[in-house]
Amino acid sequence: MKRNYKRQTKVKLAVYGKGGIGKSTTSCNISVALAKRGKKVLQIGCDPKHDSTFTLTGFLIPTIIDTLQEKDYHYEDVWPEDVIYKGYGGVDCVEAGGPPAGAGCGGYVVGETVKLLKELNAFDEYDVILFDVLGDVVCGGFAAPLNYADYCLIVTDNGFDALFAANRIAASVREKARTHPLRLAGLIGNRTVKRDLIEKYIEAVPMPVLEVLPLIEDIRVSRVKGKTLFEMAESDPSLEYVCDYYLSIADQILARPEGVVPNDAPDRELFSLLSDF
Ligand code: ADP
Ligand code: MG
């Protein structure tokens, strides 16, 4: 009998963080950085905002949930090309989408997305799959991508709210790590030069910090232009230094770090740790 030598996905990343902190921007640029290192990458937007892959494709691609609704939930009528779009640098892009506003469950949508992609055998083709997930509320639904991931990356700034969300995510990772081979690869600081609160936090809850990116006007502009920094750097080589941040993160991930199973600080402890009183 012939054996089926299917290619196994090598790294599954889940990028979490507070809304608006820069998850999608960071995810798209990390995806391109991984592609530049020769990896075949799939980025899955799991935020109901469904703009995760915008800077990769330059437009808002149709979501899985919209496509499924259109096909009356007949999975067998959905083709990979209906839901997987080519982005810059050869990165493949999927948007899970969200439930109707004020109704339904975002986690259900993530579950349906994974189910459909598995039915399309889409998971086996990739070296890296990156889930870009909203991390304000890590309810069971939004924690679902952690069931499929090897590594969690948290994007935060140097402020209380994002670190508070980071701590909730750390708690979810610890919980999932009981039953899954999941590790926290670490924090990515974004839009900040100050890192005193980040340092305070990791003293209480030890975890690696992969990079800290400052506020860079060209990153803000990249969102408006619908381009990653790598695409912008093609016509403006002065931006290559920004790409280097993302390449460094990609290289650290590809080195398969040991990562940590974090402890998390109790909420009240975190309040006093990160406040002046
Ligand atoms: P999220 O996915 O976490 O909701 P986004 O990636 O959409 O956040 O980022 C929110 C906004 O912040 C975007 O306009 C983006 O261009 C901008 N942004 C992200 N990171 C930076 C940065 N380091 N410097 C300047 N602007 C940034
Ligand atoms: Mg986003």
CSV table of C-alpha atoms in Angstrom, one decimal, residues 28 43 229:
chain,number,residue,atom,x,y,z
A,28,CYS,CA,0.9,40.6,8.0
A,43,GLN,CA,-2.6,33.9,7.6
A,229,LEU,CA,6.2,47.5,4.9
